């Protein structure tokens, strides 16, 4: 298997698992990630997803076993430069990228699709495709610019240069950097806390509004409308009461809303998982 999956106490962990190749990325891995994402999106028992790599790397980039034929022209009818479908940001559940080692090329661009990134301080990071005669993939021209800004995107994507975890944080590409051995434990601690203490419907509504605002370029007034709509969905509901009772009682909350049963899309925009991808392709 090119990936390894585990689900424990509401946290799904997907590990890129080709350590002998530094988890070099393949089409089979992309398909397997997409399948896992779709299954977890439909599973109410999964509340948070962690994406990581089997040490010593997160992902060294595309598998270049083909040498100078690695980037031969593919069949245009089946090829996609964004092979993970759906992307992590299209899910309703938080996705944390535990980038616990080198992340090069698509190794970094798939991490940029996550909601939260924790990186290894001494690892090497780059999106170097322009130095290989091709160009960045996995929607990096959109994700990097949205996450860190156009100036950072131009710096990283057009130069293809290499940088470390400290610079990744300074540039806004990651939230924090840690020693490599501490990255996955930190991500798991965050994920476990969120799986227990964050209401699944609240997280889904907040995540969808956050990314939809980036995708559709909502103005503040539209965001205010959608925030109001979302509040009216949850206020007065069982989870709003449970959240306050649990805080007063100093205990873990027991959430009752279920995405598989209770979810409705925000507003009137086409923002289903497939709709998100369609909007990005336009």
CSV table of C-alpha atoms in Angstrom, one decimal:
chain,number,residue,atom,x,y,z
A,1,UNK,CA,0.0,0.0,0.0
A,2,UNK,CA,1.2,3.5,-0.8
A,3,UNK,CA,-0.8,5.0,2.1
A,4,UNK,CA,-1.6,3.9,5.6
A,5,UNK,CA,-4.9,4.9,7.3
A,6,UNK,CA,-5.9,4.7,10.9
A,7,UNK,CA,-9.0,6.1,12.7
A,8,UNK,CA,-9.1,6.4,16.5
A,9,UNK,CA,-11.4,8.4,18.7
A,10,UNK,CA,-12.7,10.7,15.9
A,11,UNK,CA,-9.3,11.4,14.3
A,12,UNK,CA,-8.4,9.9,10.9
A,13,UNK,CA,-4.7,9.7,10.1
A,14,UNK,CA,-3.6,9.3,6.5
A,15,UNK,CA,0.2,8.5,6.2
A,16,UNK,CA,2.0,8.6,2.9
A,17,UNK,CA,3.8,5.3,3.2
A,18,UNK,CA,6.7,4.8,0.8
A,19,UNK,CA,9.6,5.6,3.1
A,20,UNK,CA,12.1,3.8,0.9
A,21,UNK,CA,11.3,6.4,-1.7
A,22,UNK,CA,10.8,9.3,0.7
A,23,UNK,CA,7.1,9.0,0.0
A,24,UNK,CA,7.5,10.1,-3.6
A,25,UNK,CA,4.1,10.8,-5.0
A,26,UNK,CA,2.3,8.6,-7.5
A,27,UNK,CA,-1.0,8.5,-9.3
A,28,UNK,CA,-2.0,5.6,-7.1
A,29,UNK,CA,-1.4,7.6,-4.0
A,30,UNK,CA,-3.5,10.5,-5.3
A,31,UNK,CA,-6.4,8.1,-6.0
A,32,UNK,CA,-6.0,6.5,-2.6
A,33,UNK,CA,-6.1,9.9,-0.8
A,34,UNK,CA,-9.2,11.0,-2.7
A,35,UNK,CA,-10.9,7.7,-1.8
A,36,UNK,CA,-10.1,8.1,1.9
A,37,UNK,CA,-11.2,11.7,1.9
A,38,UNK,CA,-14.6,10.8,0.4
A,39,UNK,CA,-15.1,8.0,2.8
A,40,UNK,CA,-14.3,10.1,5.8
A,41,UNK,CA,-16.4,13.0,4.5
A,42,UNK,CA,-19.4,10.7,4.7
A,43,UNK,CA,-18.5,9.1,8.1
A,44,UNK,CA,-19.8,11.0,11.2
A,45,UNK,CA,-17.3,9.1,13.4
A,46,UNK,CA,-14.5,11.0,11.7
A,47,UNK,CA,-14.3,14.6,13.0
A,48,UNK,CA,-10.7,15.6,12.1
A,49,UNK,CA,-8.2,14.4,9.5
A,50,UNK,CA,-4.4,14.4,9.8
A,51,UNK,CA,-2.2,14.1,6.7
A,52,UNK,CA,1.4,13.1,7.3
A,53,UNK,CA,4.3,11.1,5.9
A,54,UNK,CA,6.3,8.0,7.0
A,55,UNK,CA,9.7,9.3,8.2
A,56,UNK,CA,12.2,10.5,7.2
A,57,UNK,CA,10.2,12.7,4.8
A,58,UNK,CA,6.7,14.1,4.4
A,59,UNK,CA,6.8,13.8,0.6
A,60,UNK,CA,9.8,14.3,-1.7
A,61,UNK,CA,7.6,15.2,-4.6
A,62,UNK,CA,6.6,13.4,-7.7
A,63,UNK,CA,8.2,10.0,-8.3
A,64,UNK,CA,10.9,10.7,-10.8
A,65,UNK,CA,11.8,7.0,-11.5
A,66,UNK,CA,11.2,7.7,-15.1
A,67,UNK,CA,14.2,9.9,-15.3
A,68,UNK,CA,14.1,12.5,-18.2
A,69,UNK,CA,10.8,10.9,-19.3
A,70,UNK,CA,9.1,11.6,-16.0
A,71,UNK,CA,7.3,14.5,-17.5
A,72,UNK,CA,6.5,13.1,-20.9
A,73,UNK,CA,3.2,14.4,-22.2
A,74,UNK,CA,0.4,12.3,-20.8
A,75,UNK,CA,-3.0,11.4,-22.2
A,76,UNK,CA,-4.8,14.7,-22.1
A,77,UNK,CA,-8.2,13.0,-21.7
A,78,UNK,CA,-7.2,11.5,-18.3
A,79,UNK,CA,-4.5,13.8,-17.0
A,80,UNK,CA,-5.1,16.3,-14.2
A,81,UNK,CA,-2.5,18.6,-12.6
A,82,UNK,CA,-4.7,18.4,-9.5
A,83,UNK,CA,-4.9,14.7,-8.9
A,84,UNK,CA,-6.3,14.5,-5.4
A,85,UNK,CA,-10.1,14.7,-5.7
A,86,UNK,CA,-11.6,16.1,-3.6
A,87,UNK,CA,-9.0,18.5,-2.3
A,88,UNK,CA,-8.7,18.8,1.4
A,89,UNK,CA,-10.2,22.3,1.6
A,90,UNK,CA,-13.4,21.0,-0.1
A,91,UNK,CA,-14.2,18.7,2.9
A,92,UNK,CA,-16.4,19.8,5.7
A,93,UNK,CA,-14.0,18.5,8.3
A,94,UNK,CA,-10.8,20.1,9.5
A,95,UNK,CA,-7.6,18.8,7.8
A,96,UNK,CA,-4.3,19.2,9.5
A,97,UNK,CA,-1.1,18.6,7.5
A,98,UNK,CA,1.6,17.3,9.8
A,99,UNK,CA,4.6,18.1,7.5
A,100,UNK,CA,7.1,16.1,9.5
A,101,UNK,CA,10.0,16.2,7.0
A,102,UNK,CA,11.0,17.4,3.5
A,103,UNK,CA,8.1,18.4,1.3
A,104,UNK,CA,9.0,19.2,-2.3
A,105,UNK,CA,6.8,19.9,-5.3
A,106,UNK,CA,3.5,18.1,-5.0
A,107,UNK,CA,4.5,17.1,-1.4
A,108,UNK,CA,4.1,20.8,-0.5
A,109,UNK,CA,1.3,21.7,-2.8
A,110,UNK,CA,-1.0,19.0,-1.4
A,111,UNK,CA,-0.2,20.2,2.1
A,112,UNK,CA,-1.2,23.7,1.0
A,113,UNK,CA,-4.7,22.3,0.5
A,114,UNK,CA,-5.1,21.5,4.2
A,115,UNK,CA,-6.6,24.0,6.7
A,116,UNK,CA,-3.7,23.9,9.1
A,117,UNK,CA,0.0,23.2,8.6
A,118,UNK,CA,2.6,22.3,11.2
A,119,UNK,CA,6.1,21.9,9.7
A,120,UNK,CA,9.5,20.5,10.7
A,121,UNK,CA,11.9,23.3,11.4
A,122,UNK,CA,15.0,21.8,9.8
A,123,UNK,CA,13.3,20.1,6.8
A,124,UNK,CA,13.6,21.5,3.2
A,125,UNK,CA,10.5,22.9,1.4
A,126,UNK,CA,10.2,23.9,-2.2
A,127,UNK,CA,7.8,24.0,-5.1
A,128,UNK,CA,10.6,23.7,-7.7
A,129,UNK,CA,8.7,22.6,-10.8
A,130,UNK,CA,9.8,25.7,-12.8
A,131,UNK,CA,13.3,24.5,-12.4
A,132,UNK,CA,12.3,21.2,-14.0
A,133,UNK,CA,10.7,22.6,-17.1
A,134,UNK,CA,7.1,22.2,-15.9
A,135,UNK,CA,5.1,24.3,-13.4
A,136,UNK,CA,3.4,24.0,-10.0
A,137,UNK,CA,0.4,21.8,-9.5
A,138,UNK,CA,-2.5,20.8,-7.1
A,139,UNK,CA,-4.0,24.3,-7.4
A,140,UNK,CA,-0.9,25.9,-5.8
A,141,UNK,CA,-1.3,29.1,-7.9
A,142,UNK,CA,-4.5,29.6,-5.9
A,143,UNK,CA,-3.8,28.0,-2.5
A,144,UNK,CA,-0.4,29.7,-2.0
A,145,UNK,CA,-1.7,33.1,-3.0
A,146,UNK,CA,-4.8,32.8,-0.8
A,147,UNK,CA,-3.0,31.4,2.2
A,148,UNK,CA,0.1,33.6,2.1
A,149,UNK,CA,-0.6,36.4,-0.5
A,150,UNK,CA,0.5,37.1,-4.0
A,151,UNK,CA,3.9,38.4,-3.1
A,152,UNK,CA,4.8,35.1,-1.4
A,153,UNK,CA,3.2,33.1,-4.2
A,154,UNK,CA,5.3,34.8,-6.8
A,155,UNK,CA,8.5,34.4,-4.7
A,156,UNK,CA,8.0,30.7,-4.1
A,157,UNK,CA,6.3,29.5,-7.3
A,158,UNK,CA,8.4,31.6,-9.8
A,159,UNK,CA,11.8,31.0,-8.2
A,160,UNK,CA,11.3,27.4,-7.2
A,161,UNK,CA,13.7,28.1,-4.4
A,162,UNK,CA,14.2,26.0,-1.2
A,163,UNK,CA,13.5,27.2,2.3
A,164,UNK,CA,13.2,25.8,5.9
A,165,UNK,CA,10.4,25.5,8.4
A,166,UNK,CA,11.2,28.8,10.1
A,167,UNK,CA,10.9,30.6,6.8
A,168,UNK,CA,7.7,28.8,6.0
A,169,UNK,CA,6.2,30.2,9.1
A,170,UNK,CA,7.5,33.7,8.5
A,171,UNK,CA,6.0,33.6,5.0
A,172,UNK,CA,2.6,32.5,6.3
A,173,UNK,CA,2.7,29.1,4.6
A,174,UNK,CA,2.5,27.3,8.0
A,175,UNK,CA,1.2,28.1,11.4
A,176,UNK,CA,4.2,26.8,13.4
A,177,UNK,CA,7.4,24.8,13.1
A,178,UNK,CA,8.8,22.2,15.5
A,179,UNK,CA,11.5,19.6,15.6
A,180,UNK,CA,10.6,16.9,13.1
A,181,UNK,CA,9.9,14.3,15.8
A,182,UNK,CA,7.4,16.7,17.5
A,183,UNK,CA,5.3,17.6,14.4
A,184,UNK,CA,3.0,14.6,14.3
A,185,UNK,CA,2.4,14.4,18.1
A,186,UNK,CA,1.5,18.1,18.0
A,187,UNK,CA,-0.9,17.6,15.1
A,188,UNK,CA,-2.5,14.6,16.8
A,189,UNK,CA,-2.9,16.6,20.1
A,190,UNK,CA,-4.6,19.4,18.2
A,191,UNK,CA,-6.8,16.9,16.3
A,192,UNK,CA,-7.9,15.0,19.4
A,193,UNK,CA,-8.8,18.2,21.2
A,194,UNK,CA,-10.8,19.4,18.2
A,195,UNK,CA,-12.5,16.0,17.8
A,196,UNK,CA,-13.8,16.2,21.4
A,197,UNK,CA,-14.3,19.8,22.1
A,198,UNK,CA,-15.4,21.3,18.7
A,199,UNK,CA,-19.0,20.9,17.6
A,200,UNK,CA,-18.8,19.1,14.2
A,201,UNK,CA,-21.6,21.2,12.6
A,202,UNK,CA,-20.0,24.5,13.9
A,203,UNK,CA,-16.6,23.4,12.4
A,204,UNK,CA,-18.2,22.4,9.1
A,205,UNK,CA,-20.1,25.7,8.8
A,206,UNK,CA,-17.1,27.8,9.7
A,207,UNK,CA,-14.7,25.9,7.4
A,208,UNK,CA,-17.1,26.1,4.5
A,209,UNK,CA,-17.6,29.9,5.0
A,210,UNK,CA,-13.9,30.4,5.3
A,211,UNK,CA,-13.0,28.7,2.1
A,212,UNK,CA,-16.1,29.8,0.2
A,213,UNK,CA,-15.1,33.4,1.0
A,214,UNK,CA,-11.7,32.7,-0.6
A,215,UNK,CA,-13.1,30.9,-3.6
A,216,UNK,CA,-16.0,33.3,-4.4
A,217,UNK,CA,-14.4,36.5,-3.2
A,218,UNK,CA,-17.3,37.4,-0.9
A,219,UNK,CA,-17.5,41.0,0.2
A,220,UNK,CA,-17.9,41.7,4.0
A,221,UNK,CA,-21.7,42.2,3.6
A,222,UNK,CA,-22.1,38.7,2.1
A,223,UNK,CA,-20.0,37.2,4.8
A,224,UNK,CA,-22.2,38.9,7.4
A,225,UNK,CA,-25.3,37.4,5.7
A,226,UNK,CA,-23.8,33.9,5.7
A,227,UNK,CA,-22.6,34.2,9.3
A,228,UNK,CA,-26.1,35.2,10.3
A,229,UNK,CA,-27.6,32.3,8.4
A,230,UNK,CA,-25.2,29.9,10.1
A,231,UNK,CA,-25.9,31.3,13.5
A,232,UNK,CA,-29.6,30.9,13.0
A,233,UNK,CA,-29.0,27.2,12.1
A,234,UNK,CA,-27.2,26.4,15.3
A,235,UNK,CA,-28.5,28.9,17.9
A,236,UNK,CA,-31.2,27.4,20.1
A,237,UNK,CA,-30.2,23.9,18.9
A,238,UNK,CA,-29.1,21.0,21.1
A,239,UNK,CA,-25.4,21.5,20.5
A,240,UNK,CA,-25.5,25.2,21.4
A,241,UNK,CA,-27.1,24.3,24.8
A,242,UNK,CA,-24.7,21.3,25.2
A,243,UNK,CA,-21.6,23.4,24.6
A,244,UNK,CA,-22.5,25.8,27.4
A,245,UNK,CA,-23.6,23.1,29.8
A,246,UNK,CA,-20.3,21.2,29.3
A,247,UNK,CA,-18.3,24.4,29.9
A,248,UNK,CA,-20.2,25.1,33.1
A,249,UNK,CA,-20.0,21.5,34.3
A,250,UNK,CA,-16.3,21.3,33.3
A,251,UNK,CA,-16.8,18.1,31.3
A,252,UNK,CA,-16.4,17.0,27.7
A,253,UNK,CA,-19.4,17.9,25.5
A,254,UNK,CA,-21.6,15.2,23.8
A,255,UNK,CA,-22.5,16.6,20.4
A,256,UNK,CA,-25.7,15.5,18.7
A,257,UNK,CA,-25.7,17.1,15.2
A,258,UNK,CA,-24.6,14.8,12.4
A,259,UNK,CA,-23.3,16.1,9.1
A,260,UNK,CA,-24.7,13.1,7.3
A,261,UNK,CA,-28.1,13.8,8.5
A,262,UNK,CA,-28.4,17.5,9.3
A,263,UNK,CA,-26.1,19.3,6.8
A,264,UNK,CA,-27.5,22.0,4.4
A,265,UNK,CA,-25.4,24.1,2.1
A,266,UNK,CA,-24.9,27.7,2.9
A,267,UNK,CA,-26.8,30.3,0.9
A,268,UNK,CA,-27.8,29.6,-2.7
A,269,UNK,CA,-24.3,29.2,-4.3
A,270,UNK,CA,-23.2,25.9,-5.7
A,271,UNK,CA,-20.8,25.0,-3.0
A,272,UNK,CA,-21.0,21.2,-2.8
A,273,UNK,CA,-17.6,19.4,-2.9
A,274,UNK,CA,-18.0,18.9,-6.6
A,275,UNK,CA,-19.2,22.5,-7.0
A,276,UNK,CA,-16.1,23.8,-5.3
A,277,UNK,CA,-13.9,22.0,-7.8
A,278,UNK,CA,-16.1,23.3,-10.7
A,279,UNK,CA,-15.8,26.9,-9.4
A,280,UNK,CA,-12.0,26.6,-9.2
A,281,UNK,CA,-11.8,25.3,-12.8
A,282,UNK,CA,-13.7,28.3,-14.2
